[in-house]
Amino acid sequence: MSKLSLGAYPHMLGFEQLERLLERTAKSGNEGYPPYNIEQTSADSYRITLAVAGFSEADLSITIEDRQLVIRGRQRDDGADRVFLHRGIAARQFQRSFVLADGVEVGEAIMENGLLHIDLTLMRPETVVQTIQIRKG
């Protein structure tokens, strides 16, 4: 079966970037860690909450890369001088990505009780009607 491209549809002009974004998101390999919630907090705002127990603010980074919100976590392994009888809490790194639509702005990030909250706001553009003049050729 062949892959269908948005470029195969002549009425979908200029959507090549969207197609690349969808492909990259599908390949990002977001496993199940860390678990997260996405909630709508008002008509134009959202909140992403990640469960990041054991991570400090210094262990986390939040960036926006080419219309993607990327959250990375890397714990420092200070267990070199510690002896574990059982180690069930893994100090593993993660990367979690979310595609941002046009007009979505990232607000503040808050760390609270092992949860990282990231607030997003949808900025709705005003509707613009543009008339194109037709001239004789």
Coordinates of N, CA, C and O in Angstrom, one line a residue:
M1 N 0.8 -1.2 0.0 CA 0.0 0.0 0.0 C 0.9 1.2 0.0 O 1.8 1.3 0.8
S2 N 0.6 2.2 -0.9 CA 1.4 3.4 -1.0 C 0.9 4.5 0.0 O -0.2 4.5 0.3
K3 N 1.9 5.3 0.4 CA 1.6 6.4 1.4 C 1.0 7.5 0.6 O 1.4 7.9 -0.4
L4 N -0.1 8.1 1.1 CA -0.8 9.2 0.5 C -0.2 10.5 1.1 O 0.0 10.6 2.3
S5 N 0.1 11.4 0.2 CA 0.7 12.7 0.6 C -0.3 13.8 0.5 O -1.2 13.8 -0.4
L6 N -0.2 14.9 1.3 CA -1.1 16.0 1.2 C -0.8 16.7 -0.1 O -1.7 17.4 -0.7
G7 N 0.4 16.6 -0.7 CA 0.7 17.2 -2.0 C -0.1 16.6 -3.1 O -0.1 17.1 -4.2
A8 N -0.7 15.4 -2.9 CA -1.5 14.8 -3.9 C -2.8 15.4 -4.1 O -3.5 15.1 -5.0
Y9 N -3.2 16.3 -3.2 CA -4.4 17.0 -3.3 C -4.2 18.5 -3.7 O -3.6 19.3 -3.0
P10 N -4.6 18.8 -5.0 CA -4.3 20.2 -5.5 C -4.9 21.3 -4.7 O -4.4 22.4 -4.8
H11 N -6.0 21.1 -4.0 CA -6.6 22.2 -3.2 C -6.0 22.4 -1.8 O -6.4 23.2 -1.1
M12 N -5.0 21.6 -1.5 CA -4.3 21.7 -0.2 C -2.9 22.4 -0.4 O -1.9 21.8 -0.2
L13 N -2.9 23.7 -0.8 CA -1.7 24.4 -1.1 C -1.0 24.9 0.1 O -1.6 25.4 1.0
G14 N 0.3 24.7 0.2 CA 1.1 25.2 1.3 C 1.0 24.4 2.6 O 1.4 24.9 3.6
F15 N 0.5 23.2 2.5 CA 0.4 22.3 3.7 C 1.5 21.3 3.9 O 1.5 20.4 4.7
E16 N 2.6 21.5 3.1 CA 3.7 20.6 3.2 C 4.3 20.6 4.6 O 4.7 19.6 5.1
Q17 N 4.4 21.8 5.2 CA 5.0 21.9 6.6 C 4.2 21.1 7.6 O 4.7 20.5 8.5
L18 N 2.8 21.2 7.4 CA 1.9 20.4 8.3 C 2.2 18.9 8.2 O 2.2 18.2 9.1
E19 N 2.4 18.5 6.9 CA 2.6 17.1 6.7 C 3.9 16.6 7.4 O 4.0 15.6 8.0
R20 N 5.0 17.4 7.3 CA 6.3 17.1 7.9 C 6.1 17.1 9.4 O 6.7 16.2 10.1
L21 N 5.3 18.0 10.0 CA 5.1 18.1 11.4 C 4.3 16.8 11.9 O 4.7 16.3 12.9
L22 N 3.3 16.4 11.1 CA 2.6 15.2 11.5 C 3.5 13.9 11.5 O 3.5 13.1 12.3
E23 N 4.4 13.9 10.4 CA 5.3 12.7 10.4 C 6.3 12.7 11.5 O 6.5 11.7 12.1
R24 N 6.8 13.9 11.9 CA 7.8 14.0 12.9 C 7.1 13.6 14.3 O 7.7 12.9 15.1
T25 N 5.9 14.0 14.5 CA 5.2 13.7 15.7 C 4.9 12.2 15.8 O 5.0 11.6 16.9
A26 N 4.5 11.6 14.7 CA 4.3 10.2 14.7 C 5.5 9.4 15.0 O 5.5 8.3 15.7
K27 N 6.7 9.9 14.6 CA 8.0 9.2 14.9 C 8.6 9.6 16.2 O 9.6 9.0 16.5
S28 N 8.0 10.5 16.9 CA 8.7 11.0 18.1 C 8.9 9.9 19.2 O 9.7 10.1 20.1
G29 N 8.1 8.9 19.1 CA 8.3 7.8 20.1 C 8.0 8.1 21.5 O 8.6 7.6 22.4
N30 N 7.0 8.9 21.7 CA 6.6 9.2 23.1 C 6.0 7.9 23.7 O 5.0 7.5 23.4
E31 N 6.8 7.3 24.6 CA 6.4 6.1 25.2 C 5.3 6.5 26.2 O 4.6 7.4 26.0
G32 N 5.2 5.7 27.3 CA 4.2 6.1 28.3 C 4.7 6.8 29.5 O 4.0 7.0 30.4
Y33 N 5.9 7.3 29.4 CA 6.6 8.0 30.5 C 7.0 9.4 30.1 O 7.7 9.5 29.1
P34 N 6.8 10.3 30.9 CA 5.9 10.3 32.1 C 4.5 10.4 31.7 O 4.1 11.0 30.7
P35 N 3.6 9.9 32.6 CA 2.1 10.1 32.3 C 1.8 11.6 32.3 O 2.4 12.4 33.0
Y36 N 0.7 11.9 31.6 CA 0.3 13.3 31.5 C -1.2 13.4 31.3 O -1.9 12.5 30.9
N37 N -1.7 14.6 31.6 CA -3.1 15.0 31.4 C -3.1 16.3 30.5 O -2.2 17.1 30.6
I38 N -4.1 16.4 29.7 CA -4.4 17.7 29.0 C -5.8 18.1 29.3 O -6.7 17.3 29.1
E39 N -6.0 19.2 29.9 CA -7.3 19.7 30.3 C -7.6 21.1 29.7 O -6.6 21.9 29.5
Q40 N -8.8 21.3 29.4 CA -9.2 22.6 28.9 C -9.7 23.4 30.1 O -10.6 23.0 30.8
T41 N -9.0 24.5 30.4 CA -9.3 25.3 31.6 C -10.3 26.4 31.3 O -10.8 27.0 32.3
S42 N -10.4 26.8 30.1 CA -11.4 27.8 29.7 C -11.6 27.7 28.2 O -11.1 26.8 27.6
A43 N -12.4 28.5 27.6 CA -12.7 28.4 26.1 C -11.4 28.6 25.3 O -11.3 28.0 24.2
D44 N -10.5 29.3 25.8 CA -9.3 29.6 25.0 C -8.0 29.2 25.8 O -6.9 29.7 25.4
S45 N -8.1 28.4 26.8 CA -6.8 28.0 27.5 C -6.8 26.5 27.9 O -7.9 25.9 28.0
Y46 N -5.6 26.0 27.9 CA -5.4 24.6 28.2 C -4.3 24.4 29.2 O -3.5 25.3 29.4
R47 N -4.2 23.3 29.9 CA -3.1 23.0 30.8 C -2.7 21.6 30.6 O -3.5 20.6 30.5
I48 N -1.4 21.4 30.4 CA -0.7 20.1 30.3 C -0.1 19.8 31.6 O 0.6 20.7 32.2
T49 N -0.4 18.7 32.2 CA 0.2 18.3 33.5 C 0.9 17.0 33.3 O 0.4 16.0 32.9
L50 N 2.2 17.0 33.7 CA 3.1 15.8 33.7 C 3.4 15.4 35.1 O 3.7 16.2 35.9
A51 N 3.3 14.1 35.3 CA 3.7 13.5 36.6 C 5.2 13.3 36.6 O 5.7 12.4 35.9
V52 N 6.0 14.2 37.3 CA 7.4 14.1 37.3 C 8.0 14.0 38.7 O 8.9 14.7 39.1
A53 N 7.4 13.0 39.4 CA 7.9 12.8 40.8 C 9.4 12.4 40.8 O 9.8 11.6 39.9
G54 N 10.1 13.0 41.7 CA 11.6 12.8 41.8 C 12.4 13.7 41.0 O 13.6 13.7 41.1
F55 N 11.8 14.5 40.1 CA 12.6 15.5 39.3 C 12.4 16.9 40.0 O 11.4 17.2 40.5
S56 N 13.5 17.6 40.0 CA 13.5 19.0 40.5 C 13.4 19.9 39.3 O 13.5 19.5 38.2
E57 N 13.1 21.2 39.6 CA 13.0 22.2 38.5 C 14.3 22.2 37.7 O 14.3 22.4 36.5
A58 N 15.5 22.0 38.3 CA 16.8 22.0 37.6 C 16.9 20.8 36.7 O 17.7 20.8 35.8
D59 N 16.2 19.7 37.0 CA 16.3 18.5 36.2 C 15.4 18.6 34.9 O 15.5 17.7 34.0
L60 N 14.6 19.6 34.8 CA 13.6 19.7 33.7 C 14.0 20.9 32.8 O 14.5 21.9 33.2
S61 N 13.7 20.7 31.5 CA 13.8 21.8 30.5 C 12.5 21.8 29.7 O 12.0 20.8 29.3
I62 N 12.1 23.0 29.4 CA 10.9 23.2 28.5 C 11.3 24.1 27.4 O 11.8 25.2 27.6
T63 N 11.2 23.7 26.1 CA 11.5 24.5 25.0 C 10.4 24.4 23.9 O 9.6 23.5 23.9
I64 N 10.5 25.3 23.0 CA 9.6 25.3 21.8 C 10.5 25.2 20.6 O 11.3 26.1 20.4
E65 N 10.3 24.1 19.9 CA 11.2 23.9 18.7 C 10.3 23.6 17.5 O 9.6 22.6 17.5
D66 N 10.3 24.5 16.6 CA 9.5 24.4 15.3 C 8.1 23.9 15.6 O 7.6 22.9 15.1
R67 N 7.3 24.8 16.4 CA 5.9 24.5 16.7 C 5.7 23.3 17.5 O 4.6 22.7 17.4
Q68 N 6.7 22.8 18.2 CA 6.5 21.7 19.1 C 6.9 22.1 20.5 O 8.0 22.7 20.7
L69 N 6.1 21.8 21.5 CA 6.5 22.0 22.9 C 7.2 20.8 23.3 O 6.7 19.7 23.2
V70 N 8.5 20.9 23.8 CA 9.3 19.8 24.1 C 9.7 19.9 25.6 O 10.3 20.9 26.0
I71 N 9.3 18.9 26.4 CA 9.7 18.8 27.8 C 10.7 17.7 28.0 O 10.4 16.5 27.6
R72 N 11.8 18.0 28.5 CA 12.9 17.0 28.8 C 13.2 16.9 30.2 O 13.2 17.9 30.9
G73 N 13.5 15.7 30.7 CA 13.9 15.5 32.1 C 15.1 14.6 32.1 O 15.2 13.6 31.5
R74 N 16.0 15.0 33.0 CA 17.3 14.2 33.2 C 17.7 14.4 34.6 O 18.0 15.5 35.0
Q75 N 17.6 13.3 35.4 CA 17.9 13.4 36.8 C 19.4 13.1 36.9 O 20.0 12.3 36.2
R76 N 20.0 13.8 37.8 CA 21.4 13.5 38.1 C 21.5 12.2 39.0 O 20.8 12.1 39.9
D77 N 22.4 11.4 38.6 CA 22.5 10.1 39.3 C 23.5 10.3 40.4 O 24.7 10.3 40.2
D78 N 23.0 10.5 41.6 CA 23.9 10.7 42.8 C 24.0 9.4 43.6 O 24.4 9.5 44.8
G79 N 23.7 8.3 43.0 CA 23.7 7.0 43.7 C 25.0 6.3 43.7 O 25.1 5.2 44.2
A80 N 26.1 7.0 43.3 CA 27.4 6.4 43.3 C 27.9 6.0 44.7 O 28.6 5.0 44.8
D81 N 27.5 6.8 45.6 CA 28.0 6.6 47.0 C 26.9 5.9 47.8 O 27.1 5.8 49.1
R82 N 25.8 5.5 47.2 CA 24.7 4.9 48.0 C 24.6 3.4 47.6 O 24.9 3.0 46.5
V83 N 24.2 2.6 48.6 CA 24.0 1.2 48.3 C 22.5 0.9 48.4 O 21.9 1.1 49.4
F84 N 22.0 0.5 47.3 CA 20.6 0.1 47.2 C 20.3 -1.4 47.4 O 21.0 -2.2 46.8
L85 N 19.4 -1.7 48.3 CA 19.0 -3.1 48.4 C 18.0 -3.4 47.4 O 17.9 -4.6 46.9
H86 N 17.2 -2.4 47.0 CA 16.2 -2.6 45.9 C 16.1 -1.2 45.3 O 16.0 -0.2 46.0
R87 N 16.1 -1.1 44.0 CA 16.0 0.1 43.3 C 14.9 0.0 42.3 O 15.0 -0.4 41.1
G88 N 13.7 0.4 42.8 CA 12.5 0.3 41.9 C 12.1 1.7 41.3 O 11.3 1.8 40.4
I89 N 12.7 2.7 41.8 CA 12.5 4.1 41.3 C 13.6 4.4 40.4 O 14.7 4.7 40.8
A90 N 13.3 4.3 39.1 CA 14.4 4.5 38.1 C 14.7 6.0 37.9 O 13.8 6.9 37.9
A91 N 15.9 6.4 37.8 CA 16.3 7.7 37.5 C 16.6 7.8 36.0 O 17.7 7.9 35.5
R92 N 15.5 7.7 35.2 CA 15.7 7.7 33.8 C 15.3 9.1 33.2 O 14.5 9.8 33.7
Q93 N 15.8 9.3 32.0 CA 15.5 10.6 31.3 C 14.3 10.4 30.4 O 13.9 9.3 30.1
F94 N 13.7 11.5 30.1 CA 12.5 11.4 29.2 C 12.5 12.6 28.3 O 13.1 13.7 28.5
Q95 N 11.7 12.5 27.2 CA 11.4 13.6 26.3 C 10.0 13.4 25.9 O 9.6 12.4 25.4
R96 N 9.2 14.4 26.1 CA 7.7 14.4 25.7 C 7.5 15.6 24.9 O 7.8 16.7 25.2
S97 N 6.8 15.4 23.7 CA 6.6 16.5 22.7 C 5.1 16.6 22.5 O 4.4 15.6 22.4
F98 N 4.7 17.9 22.3 CA 3.3 18.2 21.9 C 3.3 19.2 20.8 O 4.1 20.2 20.8
V99 N 2.6 18.9 19.7 CA 2.5 19.8 18.6 C 1.6 21.0 18.9 O 0.5 20.8 19.4
L100 N 2.1 22.2 18.7 CA 1.3 23.4 18.9 C 0.7 23.9 17.6 O 1.4 24.1 16.6
A101 N -0.6 24.2 17.7 CA -1.3 24.8 16.5 C -0.9 26.2 16.4 O -0.4 26.9 17.3
D102 N -1.2 26.8 15.2 CA -0.9 28.2 15.1 C -1.8 29.0 16.1 O -2.9 28.7 16.3
G103 N -1.2 30.0 16.7 CA -1.9 30.8 17.6 C -1.9 30.3 19.1 O -2.4 31.0 19.9
V104 N -1.3 29.2 19.3 CA -1.2 28.7 20.7 C 0.1 29.2 21.3 O 1.2 29.0 20.7
E105 N 0.0 29.9 22.4 CA 1.1 30.4 23.1 C 1.3 29.7 24.4 O 0.4 29.4 25.1
V106 N 2.6 29.5 24.8 CA 2.9 28.8 26.0 C 3.0 29.9 27.1 O 3.8 30.8 26.9
G107 N 2.3 29.6 28.2 CA 2.4 30.6 29.3 C 3.4 30.1 30.3 O 4.5 29.7 30.0
E108 N 3.0 30.1 31.6 CA 3.9 29.8 32.6 C 3.9 28.3 32.9 O 3.0 27.6 32.6
A109 N 5.0 27.8 33.5 CA 5.2 26.5 34.0 C 5.3 26.5 35.5 O 6.0 27.3 36.1
I110 N 4.5 25.6 36.2 CA 4.5 25.6 37.6 C 4.8 24.1 38.1 O 4.2 23.2 37.6
M111 N 5.7 24.0 39.0 CA 6.0 22.7 39.6 C 5.3 22.6 41.0 O 5.5 23.5 41.8
E112 N 4.5 21.6 41.2 CA 3.7 21.5 42.4 C 3.4 20.1 42.8 O 2.8 19.3 42.0
N113 N 3.9 19.6 44.0 CA 3.7 18.3 44.5 C 4.0 17.2 43.4 O 3.3 16.2 43.3
G114 N 5.1 17.3 42.8 CA 5.6 16.3 41.8 C 4.9 16.3 40.5 O 5.0 15.4 39.6
L115 N 4.1 17.4 40.2 CA 3.4 17.6 39.0 C 3.9 18.9 38.3 O 4.1 19.9 39.0
L116 N 4.2 18.8 37.0 CA 4.6 20.0 36.2 C 3.4 20.4 35.4 O 2.9 19.7 34.6
H117 N 2.9 21.6 35.7 CA 1.8 22.2 35.0 C 2.3 23.2 33.9 O 3.1 24.1 34.3
I118 N 1.9 23.1 32.7 CA 2.2 24.1 31.7 C 0.9 24.6 31.1 O 0.1 23.9 30.6
D119 N 0.8 26.0 31.2 CA -0.4 26.6 30.7 C -0.3 27.1 29.3 O 0.8 27.6 28.9
L120 N -1.3 26.9 28.5 CA -1.3 27.3 27.1 C -2.5 28.1 26.8 O -3.6 27.9 27.4
T121 N -2.4 29.1 25.9 CA -3.5 30.0 25.6 C -3.6 30.0 24.1 O -2.6 30.2 23.3
L122 N -4.8 29.9 23.6 CA -5.1 30.0 22.2 C -5.5 31.5 21.8 O -6.5 32.0 22.3
M123 N -4.6 32.1 21.0 CA -4.9 33.5 20.6 C -5.6 33.4 19.3 O -5.1 33.0 18.3
R124 N -6.9 33.8 19.3 CA -7.7 33.7 18.1 C -7.5 35.0 17.3 O -7.8 36.1 17.8
P125 N -7.1 34.8 16.0 CA -6.9 36.0 15.2 C -8.2 36.6 14.7 O -9.2 35.9 14.6
E126 N -8.2 37.9 14.4 CA -9.4 38.5 13.9 C -9.6 38.0 12.5 O -8.7 37.8 11.7
T127 N -10.9 37.8 12.1 CA -11.2 37.4 10.7 C -10.9 38.6 9.8 O -11.4 39.7 10.0
V128 N -10.2 38.3 8.8 CA -9.8 39.3 7.8 C -10.4 38.9 6.4 O -10.2 37.8 6.0
V129 N -11.1 39.8 5.8 CA -11.7 39.6 4.5 C -10.9 40.5 3.6 O -10.8 41.7 3.8
Q130 N -10.3 39.9 2.6 CA -9.5 40.6 1.6 C -10.1 40.4 0.2 O -10.4 39.3 -0.2
T131 N -10.2 41.6 -0.4 CA -10.8 41.6 -1.8 C -9.6 41.7 -2.8 O -8.8 42.5 -2.6
I132 N -9.6 40.8 -3.7 CA -8.5 40.7 -4.7 C -9.1 41.4 -6.0 O -10.1 40.9 -6.5
Q133 N -8.4 42.4 -6.5 CA -8.8 43.1 -7.7 C -8.5 42.3 -8.9 O -7.4 41.7 -9.0
I134 N -9.3 42.3 -9.9 CA -9.1 41.6 -11.2 C -8.8 42.7 -12.2 O -9.5 43.6 -12.4
R135 N -7.7 42.5 -12.9 CA -7.3 43.5 -13.9 C -7.3 42.8 -15.2 O -7.1 41.6 -15.3
K136 N -7.4 43.6 -16.3 CA -7.3 43.1 -17.6 C -5.9 42.8 -18.0 O -5.0 43.5 -17.6
G137 N -5.7 41.7 -18.7 CA -4.4 41.2 -19.0 C -3.9 41.6 -20.4 O -4.0 42.1 -21.3

